PDB file of C-alpha atoms in Angstrom:
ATOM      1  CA  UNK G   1      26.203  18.491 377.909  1.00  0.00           C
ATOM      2  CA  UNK G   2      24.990  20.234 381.177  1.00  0.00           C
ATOM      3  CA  UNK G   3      28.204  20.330 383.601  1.00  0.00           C
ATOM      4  CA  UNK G   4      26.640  17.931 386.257  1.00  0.00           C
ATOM      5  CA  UNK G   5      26.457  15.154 383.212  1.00  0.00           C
ATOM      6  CA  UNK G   6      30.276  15.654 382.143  1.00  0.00           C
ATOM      7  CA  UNK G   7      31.739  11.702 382.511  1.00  0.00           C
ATOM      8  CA  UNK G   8      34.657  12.527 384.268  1.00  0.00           C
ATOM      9  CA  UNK G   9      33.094  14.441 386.850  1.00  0.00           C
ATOM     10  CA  UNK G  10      30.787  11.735 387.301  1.00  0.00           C
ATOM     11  CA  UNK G  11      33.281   8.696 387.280  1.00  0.00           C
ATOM     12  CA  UNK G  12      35.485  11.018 389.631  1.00  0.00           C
ATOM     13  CA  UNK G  13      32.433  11.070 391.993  1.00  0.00           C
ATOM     14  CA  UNK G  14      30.774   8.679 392.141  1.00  0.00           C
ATOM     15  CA  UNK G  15      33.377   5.399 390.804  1.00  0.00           C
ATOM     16  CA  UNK G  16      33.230   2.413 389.793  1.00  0.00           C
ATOM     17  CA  UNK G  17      29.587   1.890 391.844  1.00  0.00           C
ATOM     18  CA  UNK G  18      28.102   5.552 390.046  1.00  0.00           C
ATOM     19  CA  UNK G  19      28.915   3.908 386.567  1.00  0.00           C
ATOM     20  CA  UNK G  20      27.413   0.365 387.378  1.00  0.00           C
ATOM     21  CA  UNK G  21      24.523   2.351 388.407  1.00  0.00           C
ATOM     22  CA  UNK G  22      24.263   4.959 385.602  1.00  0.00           C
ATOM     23  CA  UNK G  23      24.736   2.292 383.015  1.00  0.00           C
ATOM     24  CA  UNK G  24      21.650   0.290 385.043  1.00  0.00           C
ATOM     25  CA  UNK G  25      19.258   3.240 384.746  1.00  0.00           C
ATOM     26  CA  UNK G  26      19.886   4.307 381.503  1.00  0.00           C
ATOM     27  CA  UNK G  27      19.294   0.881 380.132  1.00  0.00           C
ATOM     28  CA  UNK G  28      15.734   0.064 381.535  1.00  0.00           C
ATOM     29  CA  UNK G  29      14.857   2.587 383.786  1.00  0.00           C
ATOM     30  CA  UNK G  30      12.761   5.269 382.470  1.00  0.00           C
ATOM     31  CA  UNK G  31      14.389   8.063 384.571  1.00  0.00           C
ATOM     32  CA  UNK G  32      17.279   7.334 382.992  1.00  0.00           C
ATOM     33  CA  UNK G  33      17.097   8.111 379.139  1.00  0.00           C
ATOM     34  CA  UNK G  34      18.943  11.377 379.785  1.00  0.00           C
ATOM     35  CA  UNK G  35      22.391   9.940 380.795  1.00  0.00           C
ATOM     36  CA  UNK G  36      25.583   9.657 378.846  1.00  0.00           C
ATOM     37  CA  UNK G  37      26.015   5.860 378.496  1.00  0.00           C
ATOM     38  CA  UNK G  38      28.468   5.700 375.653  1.00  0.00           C
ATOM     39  CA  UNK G  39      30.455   8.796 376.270  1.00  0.00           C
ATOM     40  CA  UNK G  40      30.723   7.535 380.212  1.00  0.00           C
ATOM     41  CA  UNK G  41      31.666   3.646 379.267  1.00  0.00           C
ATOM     42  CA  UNK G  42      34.216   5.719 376.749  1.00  0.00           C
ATOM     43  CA  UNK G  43      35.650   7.944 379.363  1.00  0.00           C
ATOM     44  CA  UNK G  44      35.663   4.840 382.036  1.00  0.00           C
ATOM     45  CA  UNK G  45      37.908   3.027 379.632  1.00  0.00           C
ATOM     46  CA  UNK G  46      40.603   6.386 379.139  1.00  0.00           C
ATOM     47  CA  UNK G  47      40.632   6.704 382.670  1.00  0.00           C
ATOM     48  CA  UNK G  48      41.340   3.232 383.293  1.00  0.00           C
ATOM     49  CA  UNK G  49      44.277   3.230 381.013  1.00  0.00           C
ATOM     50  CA  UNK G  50      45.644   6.372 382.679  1.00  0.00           C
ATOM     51  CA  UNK G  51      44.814   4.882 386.124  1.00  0.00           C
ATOM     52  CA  UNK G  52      43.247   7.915 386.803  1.00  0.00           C
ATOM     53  CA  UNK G  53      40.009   7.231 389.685  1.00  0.00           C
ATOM     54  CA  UNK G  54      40.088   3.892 388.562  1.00  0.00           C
ATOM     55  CA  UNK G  55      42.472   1.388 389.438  1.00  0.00           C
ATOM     56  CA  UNK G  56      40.889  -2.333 388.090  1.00  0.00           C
ATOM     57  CA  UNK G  57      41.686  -4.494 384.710  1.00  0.00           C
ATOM     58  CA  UNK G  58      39.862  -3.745 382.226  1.00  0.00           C
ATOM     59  CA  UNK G  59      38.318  -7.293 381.795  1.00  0.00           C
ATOM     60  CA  UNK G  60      36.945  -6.903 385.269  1.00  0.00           C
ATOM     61  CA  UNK G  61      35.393  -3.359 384.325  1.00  0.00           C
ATOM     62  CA  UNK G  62      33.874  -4.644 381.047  1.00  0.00           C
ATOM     63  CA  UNK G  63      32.260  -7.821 382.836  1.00  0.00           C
ATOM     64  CA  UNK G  64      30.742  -5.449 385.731  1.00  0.00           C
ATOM     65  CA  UNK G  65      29.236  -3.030 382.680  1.00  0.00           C
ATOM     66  CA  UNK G  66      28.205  -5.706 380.710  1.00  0.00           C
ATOM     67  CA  UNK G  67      26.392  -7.240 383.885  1.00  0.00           C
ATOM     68  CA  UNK G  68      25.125  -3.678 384.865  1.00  0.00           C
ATOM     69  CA  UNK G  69      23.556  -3.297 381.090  1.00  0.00           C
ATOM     70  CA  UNK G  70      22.007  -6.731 380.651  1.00  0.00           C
ATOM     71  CA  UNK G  71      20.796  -6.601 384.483  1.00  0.00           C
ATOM     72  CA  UNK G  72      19.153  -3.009 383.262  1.00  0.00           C
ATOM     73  CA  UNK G  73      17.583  -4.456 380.091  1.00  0.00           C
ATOM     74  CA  UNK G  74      16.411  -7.280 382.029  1.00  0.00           C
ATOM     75  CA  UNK G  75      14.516  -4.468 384.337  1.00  0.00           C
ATOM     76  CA  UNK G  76      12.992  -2.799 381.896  1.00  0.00           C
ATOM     77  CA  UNK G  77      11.645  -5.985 379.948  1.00  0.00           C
ATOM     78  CA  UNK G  78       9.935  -6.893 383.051  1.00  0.00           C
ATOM     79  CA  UNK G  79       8.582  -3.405 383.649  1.00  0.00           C
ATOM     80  CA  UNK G  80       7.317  -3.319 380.832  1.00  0.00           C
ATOM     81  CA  UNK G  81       5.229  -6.447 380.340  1.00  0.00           C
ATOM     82  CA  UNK G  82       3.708  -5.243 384.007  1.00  0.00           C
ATOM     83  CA  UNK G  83       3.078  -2.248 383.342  1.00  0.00           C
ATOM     84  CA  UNK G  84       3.233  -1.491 379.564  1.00  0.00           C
ATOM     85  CA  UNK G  85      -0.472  -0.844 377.922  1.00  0.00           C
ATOM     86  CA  UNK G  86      -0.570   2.171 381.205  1.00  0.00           C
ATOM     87  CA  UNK G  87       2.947   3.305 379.863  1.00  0.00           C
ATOM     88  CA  UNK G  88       1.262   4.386 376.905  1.00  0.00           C
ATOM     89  CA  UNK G  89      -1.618   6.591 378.507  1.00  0.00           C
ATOM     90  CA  UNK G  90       0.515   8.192 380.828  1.00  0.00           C
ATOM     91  CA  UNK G  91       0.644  11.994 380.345  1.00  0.00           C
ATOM     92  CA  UNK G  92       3.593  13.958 379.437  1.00  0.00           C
ATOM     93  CA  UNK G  93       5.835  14.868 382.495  1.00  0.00           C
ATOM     94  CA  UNK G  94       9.174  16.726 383.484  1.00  0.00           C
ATOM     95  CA  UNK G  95      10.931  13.153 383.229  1.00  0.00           C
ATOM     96  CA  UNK G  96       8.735  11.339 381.048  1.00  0.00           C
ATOM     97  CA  UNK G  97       7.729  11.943 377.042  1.00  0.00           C
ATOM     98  CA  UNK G  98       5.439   9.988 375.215  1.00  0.00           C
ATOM     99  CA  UNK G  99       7.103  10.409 372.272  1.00  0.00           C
ATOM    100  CA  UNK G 100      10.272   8.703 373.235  1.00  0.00           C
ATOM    101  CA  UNK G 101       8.386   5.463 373.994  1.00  0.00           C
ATOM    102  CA  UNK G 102       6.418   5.891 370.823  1.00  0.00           C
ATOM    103  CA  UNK G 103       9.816   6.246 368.633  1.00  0.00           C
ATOM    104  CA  UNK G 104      11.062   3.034 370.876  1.00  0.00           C
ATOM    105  CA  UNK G 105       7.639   1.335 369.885  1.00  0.00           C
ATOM    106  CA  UNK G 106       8.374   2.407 366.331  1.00  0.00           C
ATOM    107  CA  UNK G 107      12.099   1.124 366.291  1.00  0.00           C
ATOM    108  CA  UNK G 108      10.941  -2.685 367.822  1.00  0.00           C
ATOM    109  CA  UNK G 109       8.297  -2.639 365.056  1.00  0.00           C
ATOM    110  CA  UNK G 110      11.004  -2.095 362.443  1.00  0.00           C
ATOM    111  CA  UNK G 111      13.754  -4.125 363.307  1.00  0.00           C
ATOM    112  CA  UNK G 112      12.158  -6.870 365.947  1.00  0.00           C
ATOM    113  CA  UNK G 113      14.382  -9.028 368.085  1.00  0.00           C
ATOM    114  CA  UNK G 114      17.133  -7.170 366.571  1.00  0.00           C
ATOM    115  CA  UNK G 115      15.900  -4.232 368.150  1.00  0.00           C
ATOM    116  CA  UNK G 116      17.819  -5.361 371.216  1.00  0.00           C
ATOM    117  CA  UNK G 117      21.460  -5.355 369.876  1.00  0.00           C
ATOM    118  CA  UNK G 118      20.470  -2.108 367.506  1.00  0.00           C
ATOM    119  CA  UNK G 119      19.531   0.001 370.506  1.00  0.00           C
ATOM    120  CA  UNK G 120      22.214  -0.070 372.795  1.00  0.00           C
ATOM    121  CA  UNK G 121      24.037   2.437 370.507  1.00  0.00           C
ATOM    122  CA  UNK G 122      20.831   4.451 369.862  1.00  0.00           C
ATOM    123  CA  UNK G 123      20.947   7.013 372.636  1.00  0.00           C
ATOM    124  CA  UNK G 124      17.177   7.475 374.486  1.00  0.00           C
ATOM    125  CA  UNK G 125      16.205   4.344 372.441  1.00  0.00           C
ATOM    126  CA  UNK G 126      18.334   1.782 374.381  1.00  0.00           C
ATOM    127  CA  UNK G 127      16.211   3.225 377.623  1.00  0.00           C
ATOM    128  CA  UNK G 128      12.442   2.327 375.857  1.00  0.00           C
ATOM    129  CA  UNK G 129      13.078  -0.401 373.649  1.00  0.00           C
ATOM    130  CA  UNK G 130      13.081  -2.998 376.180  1.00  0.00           C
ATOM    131  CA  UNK G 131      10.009  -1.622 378.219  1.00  0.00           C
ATOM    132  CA  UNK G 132       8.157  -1.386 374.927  1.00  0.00           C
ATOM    133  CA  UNK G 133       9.808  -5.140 374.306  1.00  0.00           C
ATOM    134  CA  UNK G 134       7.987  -6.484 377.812  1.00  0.00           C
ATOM    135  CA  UNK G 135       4.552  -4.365 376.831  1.00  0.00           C
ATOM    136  CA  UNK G 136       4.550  -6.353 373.474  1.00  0.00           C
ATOM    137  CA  UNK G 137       5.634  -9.621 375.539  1.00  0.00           C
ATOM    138  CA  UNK G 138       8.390 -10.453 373.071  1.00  0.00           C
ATOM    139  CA  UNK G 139       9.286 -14.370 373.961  1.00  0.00           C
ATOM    140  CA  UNK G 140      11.127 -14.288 377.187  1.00  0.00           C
ATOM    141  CA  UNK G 141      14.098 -16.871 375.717  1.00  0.00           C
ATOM    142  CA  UNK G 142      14.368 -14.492 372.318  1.00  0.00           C
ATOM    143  CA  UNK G 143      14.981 -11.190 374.860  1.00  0.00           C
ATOM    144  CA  UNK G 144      17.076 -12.327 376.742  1.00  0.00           C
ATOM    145  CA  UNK G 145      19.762 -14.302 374.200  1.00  0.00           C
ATOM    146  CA  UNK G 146      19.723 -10.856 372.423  1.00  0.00           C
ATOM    147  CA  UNK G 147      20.165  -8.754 375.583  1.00  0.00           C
ATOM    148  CA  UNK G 148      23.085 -10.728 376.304  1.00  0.00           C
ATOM    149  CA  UNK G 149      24.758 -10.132 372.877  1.00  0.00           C
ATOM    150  CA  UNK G 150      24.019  -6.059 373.010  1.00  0.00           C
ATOM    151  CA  UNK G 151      24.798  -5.939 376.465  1.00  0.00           C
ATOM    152  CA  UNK G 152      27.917  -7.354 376.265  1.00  0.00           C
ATOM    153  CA  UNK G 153      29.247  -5.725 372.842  1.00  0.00           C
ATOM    154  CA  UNK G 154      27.989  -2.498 373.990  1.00  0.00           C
ATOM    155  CA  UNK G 155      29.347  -2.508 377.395  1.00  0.00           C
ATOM    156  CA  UNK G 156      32.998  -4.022 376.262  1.00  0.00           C
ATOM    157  CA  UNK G 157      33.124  -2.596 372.636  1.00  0.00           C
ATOM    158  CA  UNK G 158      32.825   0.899 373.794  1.00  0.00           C
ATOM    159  CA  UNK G 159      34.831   0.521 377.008  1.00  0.00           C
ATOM    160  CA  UNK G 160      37.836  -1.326 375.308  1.00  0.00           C
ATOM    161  CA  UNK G 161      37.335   1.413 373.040  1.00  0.00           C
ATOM    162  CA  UNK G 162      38.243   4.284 375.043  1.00  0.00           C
ATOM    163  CA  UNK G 163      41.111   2.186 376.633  1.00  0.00           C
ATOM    164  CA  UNK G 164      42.620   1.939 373.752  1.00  0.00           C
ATOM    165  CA  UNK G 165      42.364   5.352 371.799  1.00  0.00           C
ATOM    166  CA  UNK G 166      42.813   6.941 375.788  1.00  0.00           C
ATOM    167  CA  UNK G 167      45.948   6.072 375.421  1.00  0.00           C
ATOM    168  CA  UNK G 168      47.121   8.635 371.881  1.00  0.00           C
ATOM    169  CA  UNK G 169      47.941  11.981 372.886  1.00  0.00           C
ATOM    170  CA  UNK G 170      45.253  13.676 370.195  1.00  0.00           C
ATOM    171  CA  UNK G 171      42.398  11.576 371.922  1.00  0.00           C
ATOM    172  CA  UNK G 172      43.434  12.892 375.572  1.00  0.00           C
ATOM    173  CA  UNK G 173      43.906  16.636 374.319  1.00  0.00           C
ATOM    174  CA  UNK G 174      40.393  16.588 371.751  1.00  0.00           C
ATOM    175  CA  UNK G 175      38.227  14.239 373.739  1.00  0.00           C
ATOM    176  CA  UNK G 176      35.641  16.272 373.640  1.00  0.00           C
ATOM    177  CA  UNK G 177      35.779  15.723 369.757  1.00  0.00           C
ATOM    178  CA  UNK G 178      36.328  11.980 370.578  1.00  0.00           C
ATOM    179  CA  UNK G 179      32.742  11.927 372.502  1.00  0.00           C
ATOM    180  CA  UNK G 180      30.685  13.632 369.748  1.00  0.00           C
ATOM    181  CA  UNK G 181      32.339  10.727 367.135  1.00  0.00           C
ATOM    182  CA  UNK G 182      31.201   8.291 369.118  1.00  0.00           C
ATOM    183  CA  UNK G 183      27.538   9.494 369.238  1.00  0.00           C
ATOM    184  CA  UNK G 184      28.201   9.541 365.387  1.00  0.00           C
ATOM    185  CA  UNK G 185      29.585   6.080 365.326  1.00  0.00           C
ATOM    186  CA  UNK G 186      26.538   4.510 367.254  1.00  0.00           C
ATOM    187  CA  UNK G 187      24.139   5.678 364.260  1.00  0.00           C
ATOM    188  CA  UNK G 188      26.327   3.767 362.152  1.00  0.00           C
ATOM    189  CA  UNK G 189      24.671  -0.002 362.898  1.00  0.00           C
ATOM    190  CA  UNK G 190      21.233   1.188 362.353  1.00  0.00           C
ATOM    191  CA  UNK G 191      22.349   2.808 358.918  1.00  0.00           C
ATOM    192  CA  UNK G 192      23.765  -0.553 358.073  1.00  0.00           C
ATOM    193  CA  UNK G 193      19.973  -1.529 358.681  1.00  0.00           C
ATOM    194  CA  UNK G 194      18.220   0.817 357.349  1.00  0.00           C
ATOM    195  CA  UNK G 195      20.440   0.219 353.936  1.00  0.00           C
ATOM    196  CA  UNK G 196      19.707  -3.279 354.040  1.00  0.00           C
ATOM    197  CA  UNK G 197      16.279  -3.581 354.372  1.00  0.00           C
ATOM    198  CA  UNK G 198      16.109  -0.708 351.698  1.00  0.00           C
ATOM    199  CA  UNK G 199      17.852  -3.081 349.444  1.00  0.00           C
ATOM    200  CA  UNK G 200      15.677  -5.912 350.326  1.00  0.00           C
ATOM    201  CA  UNK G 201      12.310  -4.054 349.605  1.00  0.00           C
ATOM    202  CA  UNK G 202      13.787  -2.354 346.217  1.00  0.00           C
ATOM    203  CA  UNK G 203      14.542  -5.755 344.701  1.00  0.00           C
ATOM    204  CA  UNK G 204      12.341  -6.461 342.048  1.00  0.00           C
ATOM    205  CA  UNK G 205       8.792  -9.626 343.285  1.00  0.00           C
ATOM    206  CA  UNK G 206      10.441 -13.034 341.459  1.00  0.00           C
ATOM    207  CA  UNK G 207       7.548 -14.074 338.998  1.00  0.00           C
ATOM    208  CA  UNK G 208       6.045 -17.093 339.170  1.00  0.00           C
ATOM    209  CA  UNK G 209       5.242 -18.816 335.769  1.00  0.00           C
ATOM    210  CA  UNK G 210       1.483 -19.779 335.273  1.00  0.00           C
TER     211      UNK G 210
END
């Protein structure tokens, strides 16, 4: 991770506003793919607990993350269904890649309304899937019921989550370790998925008598 991107040094910067903000973009903004959501909302909850740049409950920091990610989803769903079908015959730029929508496209079409929950611990995928959710004008009531759920699970779960293991002496001397497992533990609910459906399909057509 490129120095300027390292969480601390961005919670230490920026506070409690930076990480509102960061967690914002990087759920519907399409500038924002390239910032680290989980390892910041991981670090944000180890700093809280050793009321380092921080000083707030941690309730009050998951509700203001969990606002911060719904509020971003919410963005990008309506972005989106504005300005989708052009989304998708825009050229390749320094800050935009088709492919990343197309593999967000791709996801939705696999997993649906579930998409919503599943991507918030899919890095790059949780800043597409609900723009690509607005261009294929998923029902309004469905998005936002499961932006709520992922929001919130993401944006607690992963906070409460660094709180907690921020406070065991091999966390705060390997967190760099720490960071890449989380990466590895967000994979983990699409897996699940993936071994599901692959269940589902491999079970044998029930036969219907004539």
């Amino acid at each position: 991770m490129p120095a300027f991107l390292d969480p601390e040094r961005l919670i230490s910067t920026f506070g409690v506003i930076g990480i509102l903000a960061m967690v914002f973009a990087e759920s519907g903004l399409l500038i924002g793919f390239f910032l680290p959501g989980d390892s910041l909302l991981f670090t944000a909850g180890l700093l809280i607990a050793a009321g380092t740049y921080l000083n707030l409950p941690l309730p009050v920091m998951c509700l203001l993350v969990s606002i911060a990610a719904v509020a971003g989803d919410q963005f990008g769903y309506l972005f989106g269904r504005r300005f989708g079908p052009a989304l998708f015959r825009r050229p390749d730029s320094r800050l935009f890649k088709q492919q990343n929508l197309v593999r967000a496209q791709v996801f939705f079409a696999e997993y649906g309304a579930r998409s919503i929950v599943l991507a918030r611990f899919v890095p790059i995928v949780r800043t597409f899937t609900p723009i690509v959710a607005g261009a294929s004008h998923m029902r309004y009531r469905t998005f936002l019921l499961y932006n709520l759920i992922g929001g919130t699970v993401w944006g607690c779960g992963v906070t409460t989550l660094g709180y907690f293991l921020g406070q065991i002496a091999f966390v705060k001397s390997n967190i760099e370790f720490i960071l890449v497992g989380i990466v590895v533990l967000s994979v983990i609910p699409i897996g699940v998925e993936w071994l599901r459906k692959r269940r589902t399909r491999s079970r044998p057509a029930p036969t219907h008598e004539p």
